[in-house]
Structures are given as C-alpha cells and as structure tokens.
Short mmCIF file of C-alpha atoms in Angstrom, two decimals:
data_model
loop_
_atom_site.label_atom_id
_atom_site.label_comp_id
_atom_site.label_asym_id
_atom_site.label_seq_id
_atom_site.Cartn_x
_atom_site.Cartn_y
_atom_site.Cartn_z
CA MET A 1 -12.00 31.96 -2.15
CA THR A 2 -13.42 28.97 -4.04
CA VAL A 3 -12.40 28.74 -7.69
CA LEU A 4 -14.83 26.94 -10.03
CA SER A 5 -13.33 25.38 -13.12
CA SER A 6 -14.96 23.15 -15.70
CA TYR A 7 -13.73 20.00 -17.43
CA ASP A 8 -15.07 17.25 -19.66
CA THR A 9 -14.15 14.57 -17.12
CA ILE A 10 -13.17 14.45 -13.45
CA ILE A 11 -11.43 11.28 -12.25
CA LEU A 12 -11.14 10.53 -8.54
CA GLY A 13 -8.05 8.47 -7.70
CA ALA A 14 -4.58 8.54 -9.30
CA GLY A 15 -3.86 4.83 -9.03
CA ALA A 16 -3.46 2.37 -11.89
CA ALA A 17 -7.05 2.56 -13.20
CA GLY A 18 -7.41 6.32 -12.74
CA LEU A 19 -4.13 7.11 -14.48
CA MET A 20 -4.97 4.82 -17.39
CA CYS A 21 -8.42 6.36 -17.77
CA ALA A 22 -7.03 9.91 -17.57
CA ALA A 23 -4.33 9.28 -20.17
CA THR A 24 -6.79 7.56 -22.54
CA ALA A 25 -9.41 10.30 -22.26
CA GLY A 26 -6.86 13.11 -22.40
CA GLN A 27 -5.32 11.76 -25.58
CA ARG A 28 -8.82 11.78 -27.12
CA GLY A 29 -8.81 15.54 -26.61
CA ARG A 30 -10.92 15.56 -23.45
CA ARG A 31 -10.19 18.13 -20.74
CA VAL A 32 -9.41 15.87 -17.79
CA LEU A 33 -8.90 16.64 -14.10
CA LEU A 34 -7.40 13.81 -12.02
CA ILE A 35 -7.69 14.27 -8.23
CA ASP A 36 -5.98 12.31 -5.44
CA HIS A 37 -5.61 12.98 -1.72
CA ALA A 38 -2.08 11.50 -1.76
CA GLU A 39 0.97 13.68 -2.38
CA ALA A 40 2.10 11.55 -5.34
CA ILE A 41 0.50 9.43 -8.06
CA GLY A 42 0.57 5.63 -8.21
CA LYS A 43 1.56 4.92 -4.62
CA LYS A 44 0.30 1.32 -4.63
CA ILE A 45 1.99 0.70 -7.99
CA LEU A 46 5.32 1.64 -6.41
CA ILE A 47 5.12 -1.02 -3.68
CA SER A 48 3.75 -3.77 -5.93
CA GLY A 49 5.78 -6.82 -6.91
CA GLY A 50 8.46 -6.10 -4.32
CA GLY A 51 9.05 -2.71 -5.94
CA ARG A 52 9.26 -4.15 -9.48
CA CYS A 53 5.54 -4.03 -10.34
CA ASN A 54 3.96 -7.25 -11.58
CA PHE A 55 2.22 -5.15 -14.22
CA THR A 56 0.25 -7.82 -16.10
CA ASN A 57 -0.16 -11.54 -16.74
CA VAL A 58 0.05 -13.12 -20.19
CA HIS A 59 -2.61 -15.68 -19.21
CA THR A 60 -5.26 -13.05 -18.46
CA ALA A 61 -8.80 -14.35 -19.03
CA ALA A 62 -12.14 -13.57 -17.39
CA ASP A 63 -12.20 -16.93 -15.58
CA ARG A 64 -9.29 -15.72 -13.42
CA TYR A 65 -11.43 -13.08 -11.77
CA LEU A 66 -14.02 -13.28 -8.98
CA SER A 67 -17.24 -11.32 -9.34
CA ALA A 68 -20.94 -11.77 -8.61
CA ASN A 69 -21.17 -11.66 -12.43
CA PRO A 70 -18.32 -13.82 -13.80
CA HIS A 71 -18.96 -12.56 -17.35
CA PHE A 72 -18.72 -8.85 -16.58
CA ALA A 73 -14.95 -8.51 -17.05
CA LYS A 74 -14.91 -10.17 -20.50
CA SER A 75 -15.68 -7.03 -22.52
CA ALA A 76 -12.98 -4.75 -21.12
CA LEU A 77 -10.35 -7.50 -20.87
CA GLY A 78 -11.07 -8.57 -24.43
CA ARG A 79 -10.68 -5.05 -25.83
CA TYR A 80 -7.57 -3.99 -23.90
CA THR A 81 -5.34 -7.04 -23.49
CA ALA A 82 -2.07 -7.88 -21.77
CA ALA A 83 -0.43 -7.58 -25.22
CA ASP A 84 -1.74 -4.01 -25.51
CA PHE A 85 -0.20 -3.01 -22.20
CA ILE A 86 3.07 -4.79 -23.05
CA ALA A 87 3.19 -2.74 -26.27
CA LEU A 88 2.86 0.45 -24.19
CA VAL A 89 5.66 -0.69 -21.85
CA ASP A 90 7.86 -1.53 -24.85
CA LYS A 91 7.11 1.87 -26.45
CA HIS A 92 8.53 3.52 -23.34
CA GLY A 93 11.67 1.35 -23.47
CA ILE A 94 10.99 -0.37 -20.14
CA ALA A 95 12.80 -3.70 -19.87
CA TRP A 96 10.76 -6.56 -18.38
CA HIS A 97 10.89 -10.29 -17.74
CA GLU A 98 8.46 -13.14 -17.19
CA LYS A 99 8.66 -14.93 -13.88
CA THR A 100 6.54 -17.99 -13.17
CA LEU A 101 2.95 -18.53 -14.32
CA GLY A 102 2.86 -15.71 -16.88
CA GLN A 103 3.71 -12.93 -14.41
CA LEU A 104 5.53 -9.95 -15.99
CA PHE A 105 7.80 -7.67 -13.94
CA CYS A 106 9.99 -4.66 -14.66
CA ASP A 107 13.70 -5.49 -14.79
CA GLY A 108 14.29 -2.18 -13.03
CA SER A 109 11.70 -0.53 -10.83
CA ALA A 110 7.96 0.07 -10.48
CA LYS A 111 8.88 3.77 -10.70
CA GLN A 112 9.24 3.21 -14.46
CA ILE A 113 5.57 2.23 -14.77
CA VAL A 114 4.48 5.30 -12.78
CA ALA A 115 6.73 7.55 -14.91
CA MET A 116 5.26 5.97 -18.07
CA LEU A 117 1.70 6.69 -16.89
CA GLN A 118 2.69 10.27 -15.98
CA ASP A 119 4.15 10.70 -19.49
CA GLU A 120 0.95 9.35 -21.05
CA CYS A 121 -1.13 11.76 -18.95
CA ASP A 122 1.16 14.62 -19.99
CA ARG A 123 0.62 13.67 -23.65
CA GLY A 124 -3.11 14.08 -23.03
CA ALA A 125 -2.64 17.39 -21.16
CA VAL A 126 -4.25 15.88 -18.05
CA GLU A 127 -4.38 18.23 -15.06
CA ILE A 128 -3.42 16.38 -11.87
CA ALA A 129 -4.39 17.80 -8.45
CA LEU A 130 -2.60 16.06 -5.55
CA GLY A 131 -2.62 16.37 -1.77
CA ALA A 132 -6.16 17.68 -1.52
CA GLY A 133 -8.89 15.64 0.13
CA ILE A 134 -12.35 15.68 -1.44
CA SER A 135 -14.81 17.53 0.80
CA ASP A 136 -17.95 17.20 -1.33
CA VAL A 137 -19.36 15.62 -4.49
CA ALA A 138 -22.69 16.87 -5.85
CA HIS A 139 -24.74 16.29 -8.99
CA ALA A 140 -27.25 18.68 -10.55
CA ASP A 141 -28.28 19.80 -14.03
CA GLY A 142 -26.15 17.10 -15.71
CA GLN A 143 -22.96 18.31 -13.99
CA TYR A 144 -20.88 16.74 -11.22
CA ARG A 145 -19.31 19.24 -8.84
CA VAL A 146 -16.33 18.14 -6.78
CA SER A 147 -14.96 20.29 -3.94
CA PHE A 148 -11.34 19.66 -2.92
CA GLY A 149 -8.84 21.86 -1.12
CA ASN A 150 -9.97 25.43 -1.86
CA ARG A 151 -11.30 24.53 -5.31
CA THR A 152 -14.51 23.29 -6.87
CA ALA A 153 -14.51 21.69 -10.31
CA SER A 154 -17.39 20.57 -12.49
CA ALA A 155 -17.78 18.12 -15.38
CA PRO A 156 -20.53 16.09 -17.06
CA ALA A 157 -18.57 12.87 -16.37
CA LEU A 158 -17.23 11.62 -13.02
CA VAL A 159 -15.09 8.49 -12.67
CA ILE A 160 -14.71 6.66 -9.34
CA ALA A 161 -11.21 5.16 -9.36
CA THR A 162 -10.32 5.40 -5.67
CA GLY A 163 -9.70 1.65 -5.21
CA GLY A 164 -10.74 -0.63 -2.38
CA SER A 165 -10.07 -0.82 1.34
CA SER A 166 -6.84 -2.87 1.19
CA ILE A 167 -3.61 -1.43 2.65
CA PRO A 168 -5.16 1.43 4.67
CA GLN A 169 -1.66 2.51 5.75
CA MET A 170 -1.20 3.65 2.12
CA GLY A 171 -4.29 5.84 2.48
CA ALA A 172 -6.94 3.38 1.24
CA THR A 173 -10.48 4.04 2.45
CA GLY A 174 -14.03 2.97 1.66
CA PHE A 175 -14.62 6.29 -0.15
CA ALA A 176 -15.62 4.59 -3.45
CA TYR A 177 -18.36 2.57 -1.75
CA ASP A 178 -19.72 5.53 0.23
CA LEU A 179 -19.89 7.64 -2.93
CA ALA A 180 -21.51 4.84 -4.95
CA ARG A 181 -24.18 4.33 -2.27
CA ARG A 182 -24.88 8.06 -2.22
CA PHE A 183 -25.75 7.83 -5.90
CA GLY A 184 -27.95 4.80 -5.26
CA LEU A 185 -25.59 2.10 -6.54
CA LYS A 186 -25.50 -1.29 -4.80
CA VAL A 187 -22.24 -2.45 -3.24
CA VAL A 188 -21.24 -6.10 -2.83
CA GLU A 189 -19.84 -6.32 0.70
CA PRO A 190 -16.10 -5.60 0.51
CA ARG A 191 -13.78 -8.15 2.14
CA PRO A 192 -10.01 -8.74 2.24
CA ALA A 193 -8.66 -10.85 -0.66
CA LEU A 194 -5.20 -12.19 -1.50
CA VAL A 195 -4.65 -12.15 2.25
CA PRO A 196 -2.88 -14.45 4.78
CA LEU A 197 -5.14 -16.72 6.83
CA THR A 198 -4.90 -17.06 10.62
CA LEU A 199 -5.06 -20.26 12.66
CA GLY A 200 -6.30 -20.79 16.21
CA GLY A 201 -7.19 -23.59 18.60
CA GLU A 202 -5.21 -26.79 18.25
CA GLU A 203 -3.86 -25.65 14.89
CA THR A 204 -1.72 -23.01 16.60
CA LEU A 205 1.00 -25.66 16.85
CA PHE A 206 1.66 -25.07 13.13
CA ARG A 207 2.72 -21.54 14.05
CA ALA A 208 5.90 -23.11 15.42
CA LEU A 209 6.79 -23.72 11.76
CA SER A 210 6.94 -19.95 11.08
CA GLY A 211 9.20 -19.34 8.08
CA VAL A 212 8.85 -22.85 6.61
CA ALA A 213 7.58 -23.01 3.01
CA ALA A 214 6.69 -25.87 0.65
CA GLU A 215 5.03 -26.29 -2.73
CA VAL A 216 1.51 -27.55 -2.14
CA VAL A 217 -1.94 -27.64 -3.67
CA ALA A 218 -4.27 -25.51 -1.56
CA ARG A 219 -8.01 -25.97 -2.05
CA VAL A 220 -11.23 -24.26 -1.00
CA GLY A 221 -14.29 -26.11 -2.29
CA LYS A 222 -13.47 -26.97 -5.91
CA THR A 223 -10.98 -24.13 -6.37
CA ARG A 224 -7.34 -25.20 -6.12
CA PHE A 225 -3.94 -23.60 -6.67
CA ARG A 226 -0.53 -25.29 -6.86
CA GLU A 227 2.06 -22.85 -5.55
CA ALA A 228 4.11 -22.29 -2.42
CA ALA A 229 2.51 -22.14 1.03
CA LEU A 230 4.28 -20.44 3.91
CA PHE A 231 3.72 -21.03 7.63
CA THR A 232 3.73 -17.78 9.63
CA HIS A 233 3.57 -16.89 13.32
CA LYS A 234 -0.13 -16.16 12.78
CA GLY A 235 -1.10 -18.98 10.41
CA LEU A 236 -0.72 -19.56 6.66
CA SER A 237 0.48 -17.39 3.80
CA GLY A 238 2.43 -17.73 0.55
CA PRO A 239 1.02 -17.59 -3.01
CA ALA A 240 -1.14 -20.76 -2.78
CA ILE A 241 -2.83 -19.49 0.39
CA LEU A 242 -3.26 -15.93 -0.86
CA GLN A 243 -4.95 -17.32 -3.96
CA VAL A 244 -7.49 -19.48 -2.10
CA SER A 245 -8.11 -16.73 0.48
CA SER A 246 -10.12 -14.80 -2.12
CA TYR A 247 -12.54 -17.73 -2.34
CA TRP A 248 -12.53 -18.59 1.38
CA ARG A 249 -15.46 -17.70 3.63
CA HIS A 250 -15.46 -17.77 7.42
CA GLY A 251 -16.06 -21.26 8.83
CA GLU A 252 -14.92 -23.10 5.68
CA PRO A 253 -11.95 -25.49 5.75
CA VAL A 254 -8.88 -25.07 3.57
CA ALA A 255 -7.45 -28.39 2.38
CA ILE A 256 -3.76 -28.79 1.58
CA ASP A 257 -2.04 -31.52 -0.42
CA PHE A 258 1.46 -31.42 1.01
CA LEU A 259 2.86 -33.80 -1.62
CA PRO A 260 1.17 -32.94 -4.93
CA ALA A 261 4.01 -34.45 -6.98
CA LEU A 262 3.56 -37.94 -5.49
CA LYS A 263 1.13 -40.54 -6.77
CA PRO A 264 -1.36 -42.42 -4.54
CA GLY A 265 0.28 -45.43 -2.93
CA TRP A 266 3.70 -43.81 -2.68
CA LEU A 267 3.95 -44.13 1.11
CA VAL A 268 3.01 -47.84 1.18
CA ALA A 269 5.61 -48.38 -1.55
CA ALA A 270 8.18 -46.46 0.55
CA LYS A 271 7.32 -48.63 3.56
CA HIS A 272 7.95 -51.85 1.59
CA ALA A 273 11.14 -50.52 0.03
CA ARG A 274 12.58 -49.24 3.34
CA PRO A 275 10.65 -50.77 6.25
CA ARG A 276 13.11 -49.52 8.87
CA VAL A 277 12.67 -45.85 8.00
CA SER A 278 10.46 -43.59 10.16
CA LEU A 279 7.54 -41.60 8.80
CA ALA A 280 9.35 -38.33 9.51
CA SER A 281 12.38 -39.56 7.60
CA ALA A 282 10.25 -40.70 4.64
CA LEU A 283 8.54 -37.30 4.53
CA SER A 284 11.81 -35.38 4.84
CA ASN A 285 12.83 -36.68 1.40
CA HIS A 286 10.05 -34.49 -0.01
CA LEU A 287 9.41 -31.74 2.56
CA PRO A 288 11.44 -29.38 4.77
CA GLY A 289 12.64 -31.25 7.88
CA ARG A 290 10.66 -29.25 10.47
CA LEU A 291 7.45 -29.65 8.49
CA ALA A 292 8.08 -33.40 7.99
CA GLU A 293 8.57 -33.89 11.74
CA THR A 294 5.46 -31.88 12.70
CA LEU A 295 3.22 -33.71 10.24
CA ALA A 296 4.62 -37.10 11.30
CA ASP A 297 3.94 -36.25 14.97
CA ARG A 298 0.33 -35.34 14.16
CA LEU A 299 -0.21 -38.53 12.13
CA GLY A 300 0.82 -40.66 15.07
CA ILE A 301 2.74 -43.42 13.25
CA GLU A 302 5.65 -43.96 15.62
CA GLY A 303 8.82 -45.96 15.12
CA GLU A 304 9.59 -47.78 11.87
CA LEU A 305 7.12 -47.66 8.98
CA GLY A 306 7.46 -51.45 8.64
CA ALA A 307 5.79 -51.86 12.03
CA ALA A 308 2.61 -50.11 10.83
CA THR A 309 -0.11 -51.79 8.78
CA ASP A 310 -0.53 -50.89 5.12
CA LYS A 311 -3.99 -49.60 6.04
CA ALA A 312 -2.57 -47.16 8.64
CA VAL A 313 0.15 -46.02 6.25
CA GLU A 314 -2.36 -45.50 3.44
CA ALA A 315 -4.63 -43.48 5.79
CA ALA A 316 -1.65 -41.25 6.67
CA ALA A 317 -0.90 -40.71 2.97
CA ARG A 318 -4.53 -39.76 2.33
CA GLN A 319 -4.45 -37.19 5.12
CA LEU A 320 -1.20 -35.72 3.76
CA ALA A 321 -2.94 -35.29 0.40
CA ASP A 322 -6.01 -33.60 1.88
CA TRP A 323 -5.04 -31.99 5.19
CA ALA A 324 -7.88 -29.76 6.39
CA PHE A 325 -7.25 -26.54 8.28
CA THR A 326 -10.09 -24.33 9.49
CA PRO A 327 -8.76 -20.77 9.63
CA ASN A 328 -10.29 -18.55 12.31
CA GLY A 329 -9.94 -15.46 10.12
CA THR A 330 -7.63 -13.45 7.88
CA GLU A 331 -5.01 -10.81 8.59
CA GLY A 332 -7.53 -8.23 7.34
CA PHE A 333 -7.37 -5.27 5.00
CA ALA A 334 -4.01 -4.20 6.46
CA LYS A 335 -2.32 -7.25 4.87
CA ALA A 336 -4.72 -7.85 1.93
CA GLU A 337 -3.28 -7.14 -1.49
CA VAL A 338 -6.72 -6.32 -2.89
CA THR A 339 -10.38 -5.99 -1.91
CA ALA A 340 -12.99 -8.49 -3.09
CA GLY A 341 -16.51 -7.16 -3.55
CA GLY A 342 -17.17 -3.52 -4.31
CA ILE A 343 -19.52 -1.55 -6.56
CA SER A 344 -21.94 -4.08 -8.03
CA THR A 345 -21.36 -4.97 -11.68
CA ALA A 346 -25.16 -5.18 -12.05
CA GLU A 347 -25.13 -1.38 -11.79
CA LEU A 348 -22.55 -0.84 -14.58
CA SER A 349 -22.22 -1.25 -18.33
CA SER A 350 -19.50 -3.82 -19.08
CA GLN A 351 -18.72 -1.89 -22.29
CA THR A 352 -18.21 1.57 -20.82
CA MET A 353 -18.17 1.12 -16.99
CA GLU A 354 -20.93 3.76 -16.77
CA ALA A 355 -23.64 3.45 -14.12
CA ARG A 356 -26.87 2.37 -15.80
CA LYS A 357 -29.13 4.56 -13.64
CA VAL A 358 -26.81 7.55 -13.17
CA PRO A 359 -25.67 9.01 -16.51
CA GLY A 360 -22.12 10.34 -16.52
CA LEU A 361 -21.03 8.35 -13.43
CA TYR A 362 -18.39 5.65 -13.99
CA ALA A 363 -16.53 3.18 -11.75
CA ILE A 364 -13.31 1.36 -12.64
CA GLY A 365 -10.50 -0.73 -11.18
CA GLU A 366 -10.51 -2.22 -7.69
CA ALA A 367 -13.55 -0.15 -6.64
CA VAL A 368 -15.67 -2.50 -8.77
CA ASP A 369 -16.70 -6.05 -7.80
CA VAL A 370 -14.03 -7.67 -10.01
CA THR A 371 -11.06 -9.25 -8.25
CA GLY A 372 -8.20 -11.00 -10.02
CA TRP A 373 -5.91 -13.82 -9.03
CA LEU A 374 -2.46 -13.07 -7.66
CA GLY A 375 0.15 -12.39 -10.33
CA GLY A 376 -0.63 -9.23 -12.33
CA TYR A 377 -4.32 -9.91 -13.00
CA ASN A 378 -5.56 -6.99 -10.90
CA PHE A 379 -3.30 -4.55 -12.72
CA GLN A 380 -4.61 -5.83 -16.06
CA TRP A 381 -8.18 -5.22 -14.85
CA ALA A 382 -7.15 -1.68 -13.85
CA TRP A 383 -5.64 -0.99 -17.29
CA ALA A 384 -8.56 -2.58 -19.17
CA SER A 385 -11.39 -0.99 -17.17
CA GLY A 386 -9.60 2.38 -17.16
CA TRP A 387 -9.12 2.19 -20.93
CA ALA A 388 -12.77 1.19 -21.50
CA ALA A 389 -14.06 4.20 -19.56
CA GLY A 390 -11.39 6.46 -21.09
CA GLN A 391 -12.80 5.72 -24.56
CA VAL A 392 -16.16 7.29 -23.73
CA VAL A 393 -15.92 9.85 -20.91
#
C-alpha cells in the first residue's frame, strides 16, 4: 500500500548540501523530508580528506570556483562564510587544525562532521528516509510528489541535492541532471574535475617514475597552481595536477615548471660554478634523483655541463621551466573528486537557488555548475548553497 504524506520541503540527497539545507529549513520550523538511496547519510563526507574531512577553506572566495557564470557563487558564499561553518564546528566541540593553503581538517574523524549534521537535523525535527531509491518525481497543482520505496510524499518545495557523477562506486549517478532536464532546466555538460591526467605516446616513459613527487607549478592556459605533482603508472596526479585538471580540456597541453624556486639563469650559473658536473647531478640537487635522471636524458645534454654551450644550457633551463605534456585523457569520474558542469546557473536564483522558470524547485551543491578548487572549497559551496536554499524553502 502506498502511503501519502505531506511536508513543506522534500530534499533529495543526504550529502553535505542536502544535510545543511535540511537542518537550516527544519530549524526554521519547516516540516522537512530528506531522502537518500544510500543506507547512511554523508557517505562522501566520510571518505573526504583521508577520513578527516577537509571541511572548509579560510581563503574561500568566488574566484576559486569554476562556473559558466563566475559571479553566481558570490551571493551564497558571501552570506554563509567559512567563519560561519567554523563557528558551527566549534559549537559542537570538534577539534580542528589548518594544514597548508587555508585547508581545515578535523583532528579526529570525518564522522564528527556527519554526527554534527545529524544533530543539527535532529534539532530541526528533520525526517530522514534512507535506503529507498526514488521511483518517480511528479509536479502538479503546485505540489511535488516523490515516490520512493513503498511511500509517496508531497511538498510545495523540492530540492535537488543529489550531487554529481564523481565516485560512482559510492553510488553517484547523473540523477540530478536527468531530473533537471525533465523540468526543462539546461545542464552544462558534466565532466570529471580534480582528477588525475593520463599520458600516452612517447610520454609513457614518465610512467616509469610512478611514485615520484616534486613541488612544481602546473599550468593550463593562464591558470597555474604551485603544489606537489605526482607521477603515476597512468600519468600525472598530485594536488597541482588535480587543480589544473578542472581547467583542462582534451587536446590542450599542461605545462610544468619543475624548478619554480629557481631564478632564470640558474643552470648557466651552475655550469660556470661547477663545469665538471653532469646535468643529472645538477638537477638532483633540486629534484628527486629518478626524476632528475629522466629529465636530463630527455634534454640530451650528455657528459659534463662545461662541455655544453651556454645557449644549449639556457635552452634546457627554459624547457625545465615550461615542460609541456599533452594528456590523452583523465582517469574519469571513478577517480574524480568532483564533477565540473551541472545544472546551469542561468536557470537559478543566486540568492535562493530556486529555478527561475519552475517555482518551488531548487538545486544546490555539486549538482549545480559551480566547482571549487581542491582544499575544502567544494564543501564550503555545499554549506553555503544549502544554507541559502534552507532560508527560503
């Protein structure tokens, strides 16, 4: 038998954005139903940050997000800030620390963040329905009807918070995009972001360096990041590569400065100071040995540096500062931390996250075409967009 129950708001997806929206709306006195096909809430939160949840970034600003509309995220991020979420974490007595580049992590476990969000939902008397897939969503007479398990629920407000396509092994699907299209909303083509890049052709020789890491500046077009890069058995990874991957498009080169701390002219100076040293030896003062040897082999300056012309040495230094790789692809949604693209921001109010043409329909979090840098930015977007919608649903 199908049971019909009515609510003020139905939220699809019990991840970071959905939980935040549910807690915010519930504590405003709204009757909220939160539905997820998983058996537990916050599954992606639990695996984030190596199990410690990189829950925000103190340097959050709209220019650290990709979107077809770079201004869209400003409203929500400006009204619910990293400081606001930190205050919530502190209120729950969760100890945290700052790692590099403004990234905040739990001292203990990501489970603390999930427990905090559960507590906040409980404070708002949010009803959470887990382990039931959604079989139908319909809209008529100002009401959204959602069928799941053996139940049907209705509400005048429906929030899409089911995330993107990244990490399908955790249950991620393209459900948000399918639902948005059904209601006539445009979707910016979803693609893997914060994802390792793969190398083919003659660049496969760099796969032999699997496991070697170095601090570099990685660049795509004019976008650059100075962090660690890691060679893998498939290509390139590490924070610097994950960052530029969000900006990379198929066929574009990725340029790497292997020695960002060194000034132009350093290699010619090294040659004059120690003419009997080899290129590999000169590089090994600044880079891991295996990487130094591989790069030196590719540059083709054999024997002692003193035997090479200044012009040849300078050309080698220039290549080391701007070494172009052309990836043949990415490791796909299975290894992507987030999804770029998603429900078009042109369809949504930046104030409320409500669809302009479909009253009562909202989209928040990763389902929307707003993608943050690595390092807690995507969680802050989830909290901010969830809070913005939670104020009005």
